[in-house]
Amino acid sequence: MNVMTQAVADEEVRATAPYKLACSETRRGGRSVVEVGGRKIGGEHFALIAGLCAIEEREQTLATAQTVKDAGGAFFRGGAYKPRTSPYSFQGLGEAGLRILAEAKAQTGLPIVTELMDVRDVEPVLEVADVIQIGARNMHNYALLSEVGRARCTVMIKRGLSSTLEELLLAAEYVLKEGNENVILCERGIRTFETAYRFTLDLAAVPVLQELSHLPVVVDPSHAAGRRELVEPLSLAAAAAGADGIMVEVHPTPDAAICDGRQALACDDLTRFAERIGQVAAIAGKRIGAAI
Amino acid sequence: MNVMTQAVADEEVRATAPYKLACSETRRGGRSVVEVGGRKIGGEHFALIAGLCAIEEREQTLATAQTVKDAGGAFFRGGAYKPRTSPYSFQGLGEAGLRILAEAKAQTGLPIVTELMDVRDVEPVLEVADVIQIGARNMHNYALLSEVGRARCTVMIKRGLSSTLEELLLAAEYVLKEGNENVILCERGIRTFETAYRFTLDLAAVPVLQELSHLPVVVDPSHAAGRRELVEPLSLAAAAAGADGIMVEVHPTPDAAICDGRQALACDDLTRFAERIGQVAAIAGKRIGAAI
Amino acid sequence: MNVMTQAVADEEVRATAPYKLACSETRRGGRSVVEVGGRKIGGEHFALIAGLCAIEEREQTLATAQTVKDAGGAFFRGGAYKPRTSPYSFQGLGEAGLRILAEAKAQTGLPIVTELMDVRDVEPVLEVADVIQIGARNMHNYALLSEVGRARCTVMIKRGLSSTLEELLLAAEYVLKEGNENVILCERGIRTFETAYRFTLDLAAVPVLQELSHLPVVVDPSHAAGRRELVEPLSLAAAAAGADGIMVEVHPTPDAAICDGRQALACDDLTRFAERIGQVAAIAGKRIGAAI
Amino acid sequence: MNVMTQAVADEEVRATAPYKLACSETRRGGRSVVEVGGRKIGGEHFALIAGLCAIEEREQTLATAQTVKDAGGAFFRGGAYKPRTSPYSFQGLGEAGLRILAEAKAQTGLPIVTELMDVRDVEPVLEVADVIQIGARNMHNYALLSEVGRARCTVMIKRGLSSTLEELLLAAEYVLKEGNENVILCERGIRTFETAYRFTLDLAAVPVLQELSHLPVVVDPSHAAGRRELVEPLSLAAAAAGADGIMVEVHPTPDAAICDGRQALACDDLTRFAERIGQVAAIAGKRIGAAI
């Protein structure tokens, strides 16, 4: 238990919010800035997180990571363990995928964001991951949240498909309560009646979460949109709404991707894309940039 | 029946979209630009529509209209007939409200956007309105849609609380089918499980509607948000997503408003607000500005 | 203004519910029983309302009405004016349809339930209708609600696609406020993310509406289900949940129906269906039956 | 891998449904009847599953289990591990709770239904559970689903808060694919815009799941309703819709329960309740009864 949680345990908790550690009042000095591998997210620091939905093979992964670095991305994301609705779909390369991610990190210096789905995989994932992603389908997996709360690793929690903002903040509270202060929230679209796209990206969540909590808020437009034509307008919108970062999928040859290629940006387009995001982020008072 | 609808009636309609006139292919020459009272919406023209939720009294209305003009607004909005969930709530000033709107128009030169709720009010509303607004609760009121389809007046249709984009386009089709080509679509938030704000603003609707249809798309963030703190980030986000305009509520003393004051921007703040919107709209390739 | 509404206007309204006349406390003597043409709905009276989605032609309508009567139905429903999402779909026979309904009524003695969509059609509809139906798409059409509030006719209000129960009760309040006490509420399914059926029938609405209000509550499972295989289980469920009636669609040759044939029960099956509904209604403490 | 899964693996899978093993065509001989500890669920066998939301202490648990047995319940449910939205809420007694459940089973002979939340708890839970419940919040926890697929134990999967029926069947597929054929599906309410109750019970799910799949379908009305007044009408409705069983919460003194007491039926009321359910189930062609 660290100082912050100790303080809460010691004195009477006066906050009316049920998420005592995540709420804005806890952090009197303003909003949290999470620092990972020399990159910052939060405050004036806008982070571009980009990468592959699923790690498929080595060469492609290394090339994509280099593209992300060259475009000014702050983090490289890639899935080694993939939560799939069907047991017959590609489930990710597992530990082999983690090894490829480790290579990408060694080569580019970019910190790695990757998903953890099973409490029994914490150790191998922690060897590679700088940011452990808790996927939307696991936002209510309290065993997993508590486990990463005990790890020394930044945790990014994606909002569940039908989770309220309060529930998302309580999921963060499971992590914070175990002493891990490095939590990032991620809006990635909610389930509604509309069928014109996979999920409805809820950008009001950005200012509201920033009002309720001191934690940084990033947006993943790729999974909400489900197709690349929508990724750029929604990314610009997220930056304009004040998000602390965006997480997008890129692929050297999107249409050949095993998983979710329809929503990946082409690598060739990433630099131009990043520049436009940076322009809008600047109007919202933030700087995009990998180095500090 | 004008040329466009005639053409559709004459030849076999080959479009697969059920909204034959609203769909993108109908307008081969690109996107529609709607021109009203010397102002344009659509294409590169971004319109700021601002005004009062409900017309309450004369002095306040005239002052607000002047503020909107000074800030570079293209249209003045004000409700004379108000759709209220409860029969015991203020229902608007009716024709007295229309007369005040006519004065505001005479004084500022701004075209007027006002809501029509009852087919029997078409005549008095048409005497004042430059843009007739069909509210979200009437998006499925087909008698009303057909009636304004026969009027010589621009029509702005707000998306219903739980209407799909296809249903919104079919509502537009009811107007277009009667020969009225001047239709503007408006995203204003949909109903979801989230209770942290009144409605969930669906900004993916902007690029998707622009892909499916040639009609201009504006966004009303005020009603979705339900409180003014969220109006600016959501307005910036709408502009970044490529909207052809935004419609916001302002009030000289928001907290004293009879109706929805919680979501109104203060008049004093409108110029600064408009400037920020203009900066983001520029990045999205549009120019904000009343004059042409 | 009748005695009940007068009483509300005269004294200070103490009810905390915003729907003062619809709420349970207004009717101290228990739940309302609405009586129409010698049939009752509410209390221990369970009503089977059956008929055609749309009136298509005379012979078929008369035959269907006779089937409904023979099966013990209390009301015959049929649409002369049809609210259609697309302006290109069959919009109903209009006044010609009303004349056919009048014949069906003359022949069978069954009271008629039919939809009103346009305030300008009140007169012709009132000549035939015993129960005016306000469709889900018009639940927020306050001009229409007020108009039927001034008519001497029972009104059945269908819940909007995304309307809360409070909003439905406030829609009823618009009618009650004008002095019309004969209001029936109808649950017909709400819009959710699920795509396996057209709407999600919300049967919890039945006991909750009966708790909040004295008005009778019927259920329309046909439109929610969208296909006939689901109509019987959902009808039985509605009766078990305590509904005061159900409204279903039947057709002599469902697969040949112009409109919504997929969800219509076959006429041949109606007697057996009605018997099963009656068995379940009896367990819920109600009697099904046309005559009083 | 058992014969059924082997057959699927060996030959080309011709089914169009993505849930090859859960789909109706797989089980040519009709619907599955799951047998647990001498009780059957499915086909003509309707099961009443009742018990405590959370195991709180020994005497109360044993008394409640006896009440369930006396009322004709087929299974006793009780939570030792509780998924709670807040980390500060009571999380269940854990292994101490399992020991109390073992006593209840020894005393009454009733098979035990209890929730598993963490793959690391499989062993202790399997020592007591006859039916492992996968909660709504874990329906997408694929590691957990695969793990119980390898266990020799019946598995009841609750539908996620915003999961489609297809996703529920694919969750079942994760279990079936590992060779465990004993799967029960559970509808427990979905998240919608309505706030008058906690979740919207979706009873159309019952006939639709029975159409798509051979697996038994039970309904949990307690969690959807959130308060006991609604539990009986919704339970009757579930039985009328053709459910293969219901799972309800009972408590000796509901208002003193630590967790979810508002929705628990009183023990004193269970026998009368069970008789009414049995009457409706009989009309739907099923027999309620513990013994075979």
Short mmCIF file of C-alpha atoms in Angstrom, two decimals, chain A residues 159-167 190-197 199-205 207-208 211-212 227 229-230 232-234 236-238 240-242 276 279-280 282-285, chain B residues 159-167 190-197 199-205 207-208 211-212 227 229-230 232-234 236-238 240-242 276 279-280 282-285:
data_model
loop_
_atom_site.label_atom_id
_atom_site.label_comp_id
_atom_site.label_asym_id
_atom_site.label_seq_id
_atom_site.Cartn_x
_atom_site.Cartn_y
_atom_site.Cartn_z
CA ARG A 159 -14.59 1.06 -21.17
CA GLY A 160 -16.91 -1.93 -21.39
CA LEU A 161 -19.37 -2.14 -24.25
CA SER A 162 -22.24 -1.09 -22.03
CA SER A 163 -20.44 0.29 -19.02
CA THR A 164 -21.32 3.62 -17.51
CA LEU A 165 -18.58 6.12 -16.79
CA GLU A 166 -19.06 5.44 -13.09
CA GLU A 167 -18.45 1.74 -13.66
CA ILE A 190 -20.50 1.75 -26.63
CA ARG A 191 -23.22 -0.51 -27.86
CA THR A 192 -26.37 1.20 -29.09
CA PHE A 193 -29.21 0.45 -31.50
CA GLU A 194 -27.36 1.99 -34.45
CA THR A 195 -26.02 -0.56 -36.92
CA ALA A 196 -24.25 1.76 -39.37
CA TYR A 197 -21.00 1.23 -37.46
CA PHE A 199 -20.01 0.84 -31.79
CA THR A 200 -21.07 4.41 -31.04
CA LEU A 201 -18.04 6.44 -30.02
CA ASP A 202 -19.06 8.50 -27.01
CA LEU A 203 -16.89 11.61 -27.05
CA ALA A 204 -18.80 13.33 -24.25
CA ALA A 205 -17.07 10.73 -22.12
CA PRO A 207 -14.67 15.90 -20.84
CA VAL A 208 -16.91 14.15 -18.32
CA GLU A 211 -14.16 16.34 -14.78
CA LEU A 212 -14.85 13.37 -12.52
CA ARG A 227 -13.73 0.85 -40.95
CA GLU A 229 -12.82 5.92 -43.51
CA LEU A 230 -14.21 6.92 -40.12
CA GLU A 232 -9.56 10.08 -39.15
CA PRO A 233 -12.69 12.21 -38.54
CA LEU A 234 -13.25 10.48 -35.21
CA LEU A 236 -9.69 14.56 -34.99
CA ALA A 237 -12.92 14.83 -33.03
CA ALA A 238 -11.37 13.06 -30.05
CA ALA A 240 -10.77 18.41 -30.34
CA ALA A 241 -12.82 17.13 -27.41
CA GLY A 242 -9.69 17.27 -25.27
CA ARG A 276 -3.49 16.65 -38.62
CA GLN A 279 -2.90 20.52 -35.30
CA VAL A 280 -6.20 19.87 -33.60
CA ALA A 282 -2.72 22.08 -30.32
CA ILE A 283 -6.00 24.01 -30.44
CA ALA A 284 -7.16 21.92 -27.49
CA GLY A 285 -4.01 23.01 -25.62
CA ARG B 159 -32.43 12.86 -35.79
CA GLY B 160 -34.94 11.09 -33.56
CA LEU B 161 -33.83 9.96 -30.11
CA SER B 162 -33.52 6.38 -31.26
CA SER B 163 -33.55 6.73 -35.00
CA THR B 164 -31.02 5.05 -37.20
CA LEU B 165 -29.21 7.05 -39.84
CA GLU B 166 -31.23 5.25 -42.48
CA GLU B 167 -34.45 6.36 -40.82
CA ILE B 190 -29.24 9.49 -29.20
CA ARG B 191 -30.65 7.69 -26.23
CA THR B 192 -28.37 5.12 -24.63
CA PHE B 193 -27.91 3.51 -21.22
CA GLU B 194 -25.48 6.20 -20.07
CA THR B 195 -26.97 8.62 -17.53
CA ALA B 196 -24.01 10.99 -17.07
CA TYR B 197 -25.48 13.27 -19.73
CA PHE B 199 -28.11 12.02 -24.71
CA THR B 200 -25.07 10.45 -26.31
CA LEU B 201 -23.81 12.65 -29.13
CA ASP B 202 -23.01 10.37 -32.03
CA LEU B 203 -20.31 12.09 -34.05
CA ALA B 204 -19.68 9.12 -36.29
CA ALA B 205 -23.04 10.11 -37.77
CA PRO B 207 -18.94 11.35 -41.76
CA VAL B 208 -21.37 8.48 -42.30
CA GLU B 211 -20.92 9.42 -47.19
CA LEU B 212 -24.48 8.17 -47.66
CA ARG B 227 -25.00 21.34 -19.53
CA GLU B 229 -19.42 22.71 -19.68
CA LEU B 230 -19.72 20.04 -22.36
CA GLU B 232 -17.55 23.64 -26.20
CA PRO B 233 -15.59 20.36 -26.31
CA LEU B 234 -18.44 18.70 -28.20
CA LEU B 236 -15.05 21.51 -31.35
CA ALA B 237 -15.32 17.77 -31.83
CA ALA B 238 -18.24 18.21 -34.25
CA ALA B 240 -13.24 18.38 -36.32
CA ALA B 241 -15.41 15.48 -37.46
CA GLY B 242 -16.31 17.51 -40.53
CA ARG B 276 -12.17 28.43 -31.54
CA GLN B 279 -9.96 27.33 -36.04
CA VAL B 280 -10.97 23.69 -35.94
CA ALA B 282 -10.48 25.42 -40.90
CA ILE B 283 -8.41 22.31 -40.23
CA ALA B 284 -11.40 20.28 -41.46
CA GLY B 285 -11.35 22.32 -44.68
#
